[in-house]
PDB file of C-alpha atoms in Angstrom:
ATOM      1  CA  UNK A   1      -6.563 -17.809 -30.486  1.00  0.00           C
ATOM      2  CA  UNK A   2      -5.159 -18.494 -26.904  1.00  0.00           C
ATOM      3  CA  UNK A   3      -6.379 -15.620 -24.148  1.00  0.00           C
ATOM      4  CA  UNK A   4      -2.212 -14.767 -23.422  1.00  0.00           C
ATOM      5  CA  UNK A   5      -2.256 -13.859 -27.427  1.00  0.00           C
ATOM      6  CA  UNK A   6      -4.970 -11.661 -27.023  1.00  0.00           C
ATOM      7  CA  UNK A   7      -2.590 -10.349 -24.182  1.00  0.00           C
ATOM      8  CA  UNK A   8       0.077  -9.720 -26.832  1.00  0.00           C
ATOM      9  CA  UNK A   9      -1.955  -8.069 -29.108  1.00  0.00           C
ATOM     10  CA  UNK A  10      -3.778  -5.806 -26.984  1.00  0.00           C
ATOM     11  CA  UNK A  11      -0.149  -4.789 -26.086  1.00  0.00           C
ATOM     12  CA  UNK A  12       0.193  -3.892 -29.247  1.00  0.00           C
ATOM     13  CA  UNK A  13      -2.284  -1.890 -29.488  1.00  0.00           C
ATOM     14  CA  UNK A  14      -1.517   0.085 -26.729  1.00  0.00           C
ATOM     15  CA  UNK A  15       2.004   0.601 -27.960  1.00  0.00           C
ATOM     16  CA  UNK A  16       0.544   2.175 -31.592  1.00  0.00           C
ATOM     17  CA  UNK A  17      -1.761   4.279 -30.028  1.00  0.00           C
ATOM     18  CA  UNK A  18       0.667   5.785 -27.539  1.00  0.00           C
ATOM     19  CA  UNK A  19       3.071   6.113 -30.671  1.00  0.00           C
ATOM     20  CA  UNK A  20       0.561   8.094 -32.634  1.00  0.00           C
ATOM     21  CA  UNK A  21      -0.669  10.486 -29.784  1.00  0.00           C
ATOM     22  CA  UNK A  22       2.911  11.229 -29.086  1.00  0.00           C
ATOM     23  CA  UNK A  23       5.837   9.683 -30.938  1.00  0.00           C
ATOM     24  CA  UNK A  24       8.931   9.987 -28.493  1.00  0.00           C
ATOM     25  CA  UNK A  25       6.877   8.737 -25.445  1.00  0.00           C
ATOM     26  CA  UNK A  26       8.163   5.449 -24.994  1.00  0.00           C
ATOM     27  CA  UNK A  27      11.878   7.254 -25.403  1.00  0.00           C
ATOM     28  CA  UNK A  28      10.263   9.688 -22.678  1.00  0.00           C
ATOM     29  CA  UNK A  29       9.023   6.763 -20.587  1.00  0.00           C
ATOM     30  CA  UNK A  30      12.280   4.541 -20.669  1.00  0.00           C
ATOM     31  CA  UNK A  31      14.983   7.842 -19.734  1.00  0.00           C
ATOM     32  CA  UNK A  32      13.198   8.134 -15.781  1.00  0.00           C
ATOM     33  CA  UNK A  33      10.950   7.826 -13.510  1.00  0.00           C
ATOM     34  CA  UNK A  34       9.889  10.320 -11.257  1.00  0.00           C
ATOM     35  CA  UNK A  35       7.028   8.830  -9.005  1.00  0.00           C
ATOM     36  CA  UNK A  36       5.082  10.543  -6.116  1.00  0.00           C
ATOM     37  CA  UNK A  37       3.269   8.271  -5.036  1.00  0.00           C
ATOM     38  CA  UNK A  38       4.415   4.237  -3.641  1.00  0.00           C
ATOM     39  CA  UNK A  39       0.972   1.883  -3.879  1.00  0.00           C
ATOM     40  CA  UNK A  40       0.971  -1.109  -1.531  1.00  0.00           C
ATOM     41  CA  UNK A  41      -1.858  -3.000  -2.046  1.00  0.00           C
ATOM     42  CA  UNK A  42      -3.566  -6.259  -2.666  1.00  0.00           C
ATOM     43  CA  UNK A  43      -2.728  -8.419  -4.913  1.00  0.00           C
ATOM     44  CA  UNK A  44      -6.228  -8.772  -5.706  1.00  0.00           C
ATOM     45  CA  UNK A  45      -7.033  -8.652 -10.086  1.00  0.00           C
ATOM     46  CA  UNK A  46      -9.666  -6.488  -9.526  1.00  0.00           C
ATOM     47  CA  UNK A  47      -7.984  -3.739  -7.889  1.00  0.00           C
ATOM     48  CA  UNK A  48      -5.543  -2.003 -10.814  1.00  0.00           C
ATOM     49  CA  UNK A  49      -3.660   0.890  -9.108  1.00  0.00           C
ATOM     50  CA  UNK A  50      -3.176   3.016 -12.153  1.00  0.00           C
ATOM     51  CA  UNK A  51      -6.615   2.215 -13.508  1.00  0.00           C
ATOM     52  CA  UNK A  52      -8.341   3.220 -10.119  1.00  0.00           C
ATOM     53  CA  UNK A  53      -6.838   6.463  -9.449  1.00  0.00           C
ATOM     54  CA  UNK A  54      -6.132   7.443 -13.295  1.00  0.00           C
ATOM     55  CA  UNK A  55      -2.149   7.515 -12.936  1.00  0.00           C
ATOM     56  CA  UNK A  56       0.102   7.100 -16.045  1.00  0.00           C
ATOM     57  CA  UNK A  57       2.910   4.805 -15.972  1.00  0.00           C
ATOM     58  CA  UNK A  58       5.699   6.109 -14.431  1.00  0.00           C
ATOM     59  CA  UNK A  59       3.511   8.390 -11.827  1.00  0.00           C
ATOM     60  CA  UNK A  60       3.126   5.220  -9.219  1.00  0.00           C
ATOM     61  CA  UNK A  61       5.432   2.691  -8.020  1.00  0.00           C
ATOM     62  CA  UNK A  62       3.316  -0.385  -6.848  1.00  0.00           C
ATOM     63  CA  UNK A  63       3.815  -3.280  -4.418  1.00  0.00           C
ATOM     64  CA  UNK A  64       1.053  -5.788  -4.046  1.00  0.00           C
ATOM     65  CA  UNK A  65       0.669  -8.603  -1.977  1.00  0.00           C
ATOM     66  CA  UNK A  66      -2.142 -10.261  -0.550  1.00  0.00           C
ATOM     67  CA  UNK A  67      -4.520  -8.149   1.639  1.00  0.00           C
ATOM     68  CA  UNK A  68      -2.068  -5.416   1.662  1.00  0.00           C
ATOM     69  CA  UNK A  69       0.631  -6.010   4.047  1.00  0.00           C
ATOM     70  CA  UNK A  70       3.183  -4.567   5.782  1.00  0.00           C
ATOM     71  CA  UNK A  71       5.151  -7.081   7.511  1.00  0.00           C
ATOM     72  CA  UNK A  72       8.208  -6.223   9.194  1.00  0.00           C
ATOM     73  CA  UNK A  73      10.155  -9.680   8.087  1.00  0.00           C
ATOM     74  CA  UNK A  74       9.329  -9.267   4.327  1.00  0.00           C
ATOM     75  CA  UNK A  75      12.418  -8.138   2.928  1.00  0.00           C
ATOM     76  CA  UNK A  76      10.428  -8.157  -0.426  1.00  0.00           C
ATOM     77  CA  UNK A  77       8.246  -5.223   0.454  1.00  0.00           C
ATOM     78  CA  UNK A  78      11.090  -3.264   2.549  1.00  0.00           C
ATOM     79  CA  UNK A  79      13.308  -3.669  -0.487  1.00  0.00           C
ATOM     80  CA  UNK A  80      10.508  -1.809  -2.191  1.00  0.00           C
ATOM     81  CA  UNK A  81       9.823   0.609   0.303  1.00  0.00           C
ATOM     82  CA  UNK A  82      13.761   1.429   1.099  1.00  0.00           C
ATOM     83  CA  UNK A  83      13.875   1.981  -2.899  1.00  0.00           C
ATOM     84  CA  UNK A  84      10.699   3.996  -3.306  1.00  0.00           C
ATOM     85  CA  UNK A  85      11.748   6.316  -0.346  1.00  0.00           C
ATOM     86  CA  UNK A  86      15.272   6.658  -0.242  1.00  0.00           C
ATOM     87  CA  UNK A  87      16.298   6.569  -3.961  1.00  0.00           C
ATOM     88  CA  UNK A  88      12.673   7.721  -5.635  1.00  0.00           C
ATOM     89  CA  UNK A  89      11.591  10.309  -2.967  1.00  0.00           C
ATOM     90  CA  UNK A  90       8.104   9.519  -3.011  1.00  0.00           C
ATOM     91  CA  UNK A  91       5.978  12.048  -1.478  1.00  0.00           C
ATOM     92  CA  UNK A  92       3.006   9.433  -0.199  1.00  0.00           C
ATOM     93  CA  UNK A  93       2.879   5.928   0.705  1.00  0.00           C
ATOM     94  CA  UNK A  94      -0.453   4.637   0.278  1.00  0.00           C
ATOM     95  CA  UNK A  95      -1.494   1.089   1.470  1.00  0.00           C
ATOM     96  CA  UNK A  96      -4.840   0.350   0.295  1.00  0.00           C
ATOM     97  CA  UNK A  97      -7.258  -2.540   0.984  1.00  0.00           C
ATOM     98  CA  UNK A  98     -10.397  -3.265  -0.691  1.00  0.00           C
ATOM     99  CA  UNK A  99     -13.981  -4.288   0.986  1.00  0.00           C
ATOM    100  CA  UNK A 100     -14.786  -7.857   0.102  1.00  0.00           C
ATOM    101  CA  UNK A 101     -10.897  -9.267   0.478  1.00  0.00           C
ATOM    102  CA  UNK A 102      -9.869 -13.071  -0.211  1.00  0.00           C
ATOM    103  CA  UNK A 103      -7.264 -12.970   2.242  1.00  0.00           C
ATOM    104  CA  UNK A 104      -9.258 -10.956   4.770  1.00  0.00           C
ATOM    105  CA  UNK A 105     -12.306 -13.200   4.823  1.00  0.00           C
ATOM    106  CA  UNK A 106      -9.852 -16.217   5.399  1.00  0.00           C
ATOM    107  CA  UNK A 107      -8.321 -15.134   8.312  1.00  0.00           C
ATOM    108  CA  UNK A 108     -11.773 -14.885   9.693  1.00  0.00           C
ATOM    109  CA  UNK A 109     -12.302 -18.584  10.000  1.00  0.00           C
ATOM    110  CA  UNK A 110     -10.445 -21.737  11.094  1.00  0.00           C
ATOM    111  CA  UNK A 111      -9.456 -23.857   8.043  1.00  0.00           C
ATOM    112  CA  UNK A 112      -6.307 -24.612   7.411  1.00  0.00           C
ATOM    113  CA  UNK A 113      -5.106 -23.146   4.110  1.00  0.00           C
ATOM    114  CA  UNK A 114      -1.545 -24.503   3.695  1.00  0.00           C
ATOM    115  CA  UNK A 115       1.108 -22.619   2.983  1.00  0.00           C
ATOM    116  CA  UNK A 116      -1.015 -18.950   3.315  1.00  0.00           C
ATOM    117  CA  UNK A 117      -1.862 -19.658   6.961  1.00  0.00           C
ATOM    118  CA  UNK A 118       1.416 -17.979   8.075  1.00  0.00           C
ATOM    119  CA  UNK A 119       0.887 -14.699   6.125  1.00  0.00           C
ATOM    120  CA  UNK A 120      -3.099 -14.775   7.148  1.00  0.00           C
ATOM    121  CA  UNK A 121      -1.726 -14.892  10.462  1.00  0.00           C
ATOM    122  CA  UNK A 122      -0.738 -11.284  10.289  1.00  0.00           C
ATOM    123  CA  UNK A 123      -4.544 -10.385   9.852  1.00  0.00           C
ATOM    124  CA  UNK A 124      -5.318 -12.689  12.696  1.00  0.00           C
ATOM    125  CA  UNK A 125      -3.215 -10.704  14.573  1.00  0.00           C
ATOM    126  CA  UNK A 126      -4.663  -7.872  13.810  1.00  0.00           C
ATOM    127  CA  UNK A 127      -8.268  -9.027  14.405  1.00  0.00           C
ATOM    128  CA  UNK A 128      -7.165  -9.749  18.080  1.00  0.00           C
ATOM    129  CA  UNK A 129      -6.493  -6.514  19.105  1.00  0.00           C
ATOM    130  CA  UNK A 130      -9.858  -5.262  17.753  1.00  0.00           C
ATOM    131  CA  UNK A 131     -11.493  -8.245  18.749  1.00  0.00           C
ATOM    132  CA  UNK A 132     -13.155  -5.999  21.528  1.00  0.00           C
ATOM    133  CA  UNK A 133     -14.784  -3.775  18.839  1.00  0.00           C
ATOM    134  CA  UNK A 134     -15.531  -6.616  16.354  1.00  0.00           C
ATOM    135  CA  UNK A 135     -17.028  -8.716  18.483  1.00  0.00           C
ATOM    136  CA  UNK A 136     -20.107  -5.880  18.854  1.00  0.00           C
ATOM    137  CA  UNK A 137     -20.594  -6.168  15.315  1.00  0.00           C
ATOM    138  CA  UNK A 138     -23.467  -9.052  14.766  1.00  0.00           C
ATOM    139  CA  UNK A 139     -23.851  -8.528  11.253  1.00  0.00           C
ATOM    140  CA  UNK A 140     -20.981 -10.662   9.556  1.00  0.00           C
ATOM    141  CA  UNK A 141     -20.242  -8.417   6.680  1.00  0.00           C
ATOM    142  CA  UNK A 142     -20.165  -5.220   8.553  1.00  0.00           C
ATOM    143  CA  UNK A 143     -17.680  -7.464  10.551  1.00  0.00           C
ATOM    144  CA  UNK A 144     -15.959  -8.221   7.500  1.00  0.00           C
ATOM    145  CA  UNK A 145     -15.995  -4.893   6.092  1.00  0.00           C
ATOM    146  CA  UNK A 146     -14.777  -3.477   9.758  1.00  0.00           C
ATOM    147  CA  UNK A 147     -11.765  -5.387   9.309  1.00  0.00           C
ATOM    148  CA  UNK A 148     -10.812  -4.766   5.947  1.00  0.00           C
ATOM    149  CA  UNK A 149     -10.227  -1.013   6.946  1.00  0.00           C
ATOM    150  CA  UNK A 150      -8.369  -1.901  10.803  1.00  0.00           C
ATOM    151  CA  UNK A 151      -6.271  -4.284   8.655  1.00  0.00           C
ATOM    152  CA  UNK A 152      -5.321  -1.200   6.633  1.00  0.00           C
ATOM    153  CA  UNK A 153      -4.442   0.916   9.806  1.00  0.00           C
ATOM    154  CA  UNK A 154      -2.203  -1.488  11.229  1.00  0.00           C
ATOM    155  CA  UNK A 155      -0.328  -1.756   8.165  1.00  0.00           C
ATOM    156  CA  UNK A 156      -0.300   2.022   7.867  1.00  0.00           C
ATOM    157  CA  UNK A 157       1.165   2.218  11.556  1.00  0.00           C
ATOM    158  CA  UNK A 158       3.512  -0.720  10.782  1.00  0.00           C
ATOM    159  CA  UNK A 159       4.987   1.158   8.256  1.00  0.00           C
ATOM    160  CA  UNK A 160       5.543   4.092  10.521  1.00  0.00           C
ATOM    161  CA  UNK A 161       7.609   1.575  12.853  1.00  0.00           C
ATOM    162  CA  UNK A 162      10.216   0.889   9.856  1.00  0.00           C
ATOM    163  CA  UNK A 163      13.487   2.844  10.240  1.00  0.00           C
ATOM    164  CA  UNK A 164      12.840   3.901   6.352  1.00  0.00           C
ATOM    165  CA  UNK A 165       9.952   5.623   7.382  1.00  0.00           C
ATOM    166  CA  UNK A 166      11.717   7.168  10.901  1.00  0.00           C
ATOM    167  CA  UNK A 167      15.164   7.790   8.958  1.00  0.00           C
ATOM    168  CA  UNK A 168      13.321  10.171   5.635  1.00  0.00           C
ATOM    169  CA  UNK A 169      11.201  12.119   8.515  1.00  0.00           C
ATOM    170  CA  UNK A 170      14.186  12.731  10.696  1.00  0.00           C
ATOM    171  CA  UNK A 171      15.783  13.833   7.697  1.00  0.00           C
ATOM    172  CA  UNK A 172      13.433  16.462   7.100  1.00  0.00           C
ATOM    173  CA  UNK A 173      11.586  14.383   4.343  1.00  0.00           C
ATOM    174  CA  UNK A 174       8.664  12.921   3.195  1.00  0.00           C
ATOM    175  CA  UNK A 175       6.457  10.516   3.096  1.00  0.00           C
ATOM    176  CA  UNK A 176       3.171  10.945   4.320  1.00  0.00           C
ATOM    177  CA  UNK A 177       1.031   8.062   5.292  1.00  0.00           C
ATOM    178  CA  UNK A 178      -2.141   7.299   4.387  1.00  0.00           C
ATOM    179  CA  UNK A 179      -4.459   4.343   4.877  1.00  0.00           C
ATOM    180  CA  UNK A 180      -7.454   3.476   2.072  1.00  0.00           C
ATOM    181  CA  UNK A 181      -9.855   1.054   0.883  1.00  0.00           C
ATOM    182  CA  UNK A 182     -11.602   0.649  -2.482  1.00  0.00           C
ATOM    183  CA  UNK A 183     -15.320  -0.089  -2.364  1.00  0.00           C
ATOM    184  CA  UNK A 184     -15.670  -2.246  -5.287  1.00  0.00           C
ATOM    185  CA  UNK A 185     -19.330  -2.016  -5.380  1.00  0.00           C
ATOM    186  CA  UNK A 186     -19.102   1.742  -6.466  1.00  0.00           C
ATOM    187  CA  UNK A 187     -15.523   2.043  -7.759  1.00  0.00           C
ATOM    188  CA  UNK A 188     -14.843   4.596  -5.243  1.00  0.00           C
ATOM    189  CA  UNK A 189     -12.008   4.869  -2.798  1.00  0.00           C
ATOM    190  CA  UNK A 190     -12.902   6.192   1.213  1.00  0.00           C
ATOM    191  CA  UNK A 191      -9.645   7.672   3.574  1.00  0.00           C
ATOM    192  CA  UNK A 192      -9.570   5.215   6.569  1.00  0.00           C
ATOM    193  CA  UNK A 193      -6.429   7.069   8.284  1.00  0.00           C
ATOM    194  CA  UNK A 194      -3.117   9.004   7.675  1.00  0.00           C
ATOM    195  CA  UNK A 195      -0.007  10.075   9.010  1.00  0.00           C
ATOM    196  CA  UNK A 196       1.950  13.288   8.923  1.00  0.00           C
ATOM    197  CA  UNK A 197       5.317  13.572   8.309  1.00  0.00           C
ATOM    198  CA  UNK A 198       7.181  12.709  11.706  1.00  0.00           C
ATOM    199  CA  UNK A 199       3.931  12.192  13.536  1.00  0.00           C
ATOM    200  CA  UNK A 200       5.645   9.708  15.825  1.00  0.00           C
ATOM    201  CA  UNK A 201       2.498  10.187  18.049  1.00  0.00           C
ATOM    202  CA  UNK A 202       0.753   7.568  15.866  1.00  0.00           C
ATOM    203  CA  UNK A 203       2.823   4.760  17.097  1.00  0.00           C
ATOM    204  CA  UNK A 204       3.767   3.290  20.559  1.00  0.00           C
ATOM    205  CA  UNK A 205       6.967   4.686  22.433  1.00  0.00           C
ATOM    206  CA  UNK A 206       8.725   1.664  21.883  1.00  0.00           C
ATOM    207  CA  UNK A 207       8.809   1.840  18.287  1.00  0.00           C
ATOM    208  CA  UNK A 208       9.872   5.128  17.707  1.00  0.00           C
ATOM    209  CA  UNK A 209      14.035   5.049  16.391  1.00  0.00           C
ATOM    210  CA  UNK A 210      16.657   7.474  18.278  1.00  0.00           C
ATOM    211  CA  UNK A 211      17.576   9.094  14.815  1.00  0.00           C
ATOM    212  CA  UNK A 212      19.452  12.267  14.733  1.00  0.00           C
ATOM    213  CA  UNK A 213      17.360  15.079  13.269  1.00  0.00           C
ATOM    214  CA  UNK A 214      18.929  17.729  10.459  1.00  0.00           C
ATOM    215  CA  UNK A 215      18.910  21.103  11.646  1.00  0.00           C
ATOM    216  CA  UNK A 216      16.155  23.729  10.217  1.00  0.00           C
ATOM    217  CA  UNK A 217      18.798  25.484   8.391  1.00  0.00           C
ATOM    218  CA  UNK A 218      20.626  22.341   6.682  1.00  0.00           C
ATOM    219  CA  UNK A 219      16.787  20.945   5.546  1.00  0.00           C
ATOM    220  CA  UNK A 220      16.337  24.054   3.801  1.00  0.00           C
ATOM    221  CA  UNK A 221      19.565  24.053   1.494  1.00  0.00           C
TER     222      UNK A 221
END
């Protein structure tokens, strides 16, 4: 038997078992979805979002890429975001990283990876403004580990720079921010940063939108 048939079956399998625990929950599944939460994180196979946090399907909407990023150019991700926000009212947005990170490590060094180099280049970037603080750390993997998590902050704060984000906490909306990263050695996830609703604080001046705000009274009806 080929490993995608074992795919199939498994699916299968799944599909009874959810039949005979509850038999109108595929009907259930397929009228809505009504997440809370939007996932954005690495594309990484060892790093399931539902699996990890013990979510159902349809209680997390999920974008992955590699090493988690938030890229202000990548309409893919926005398109996601926009959707998640605007249309699904997510209450959180949670990008999360994991220690020991393919993409990570590689923007760590100087070989040239092809086509990957340009999105590695974000974490470069990223790695430059810290470089003050990582360059105290003499232990490579602490290094490594240290970067995994200031990766995730940027891309937490780079998400607070979107005009999705600005727009649904002018409004009087959610989402709130928050930055993690899954220790794979123990399964567990650790809170690396967050961000309140309209916490423009977190971000420079120059990033912050002039978006008109809803008054008290029309927020509360």
């Amino acid at each position: 038997m080929q490993s995608y048939q074992k795919l199939l079956l498994a699916n299968k399998a799944w599909a009874a078992e959810k039949l005979r625990i509850d038999e109108s929950y595929f009907e259930d599944l397929a009228s809505h979805q009504n997440p809370e939460f939007l996932w954005i994180g690495c594309a990484d196979s060892r790093v399931p979002a539902d699996q990890v946090t013990g979510t159902q399907p349809g209680e997390i909407f999920v974008h992955r890429n590699v090493a988690n990023l938030v890229v202000h150019t990548d309409i893919n991700m926005l398109s996601v975001l926009q959707y998640a926000v605007e249309v699904l009212k997510v209450k959180h947005v949670l990008v999360v990283g994991h220690y020991n990170c393919g993409g990570v490590k590689a923007s760590m060094d100087n070989k040239d990876y092809g086509l990957i180099n340009k999105w590695l280049r974000n974490i470069k970037d990223v790695y430059v403004k810290h470089q003050s603080e990582l360059d105290t750390i003499s232990d490579e993997h602490q290094k490594f580990d240290r970067l995994v998590e200031l990766n995730v902050t940027e891309q937490v704060r780079n998400l607070a720079k979107t005009t999705i984000i600005q727009k649904a906490w002018a409004a009087g909306d959610y989402p709130h921010l928050h930055g993690w990263v899954l220790d794979l050695n123990t399964g567990l996830i650790k809170t690396i940063m967050e961000i309140l609703p309209d916490d423009l604080n977190a971000i420079e001046e120059v990033y912050r939108y002039d978006l008109p705000k809803k008054e008290l009274s029309e927020v509360m009806h």
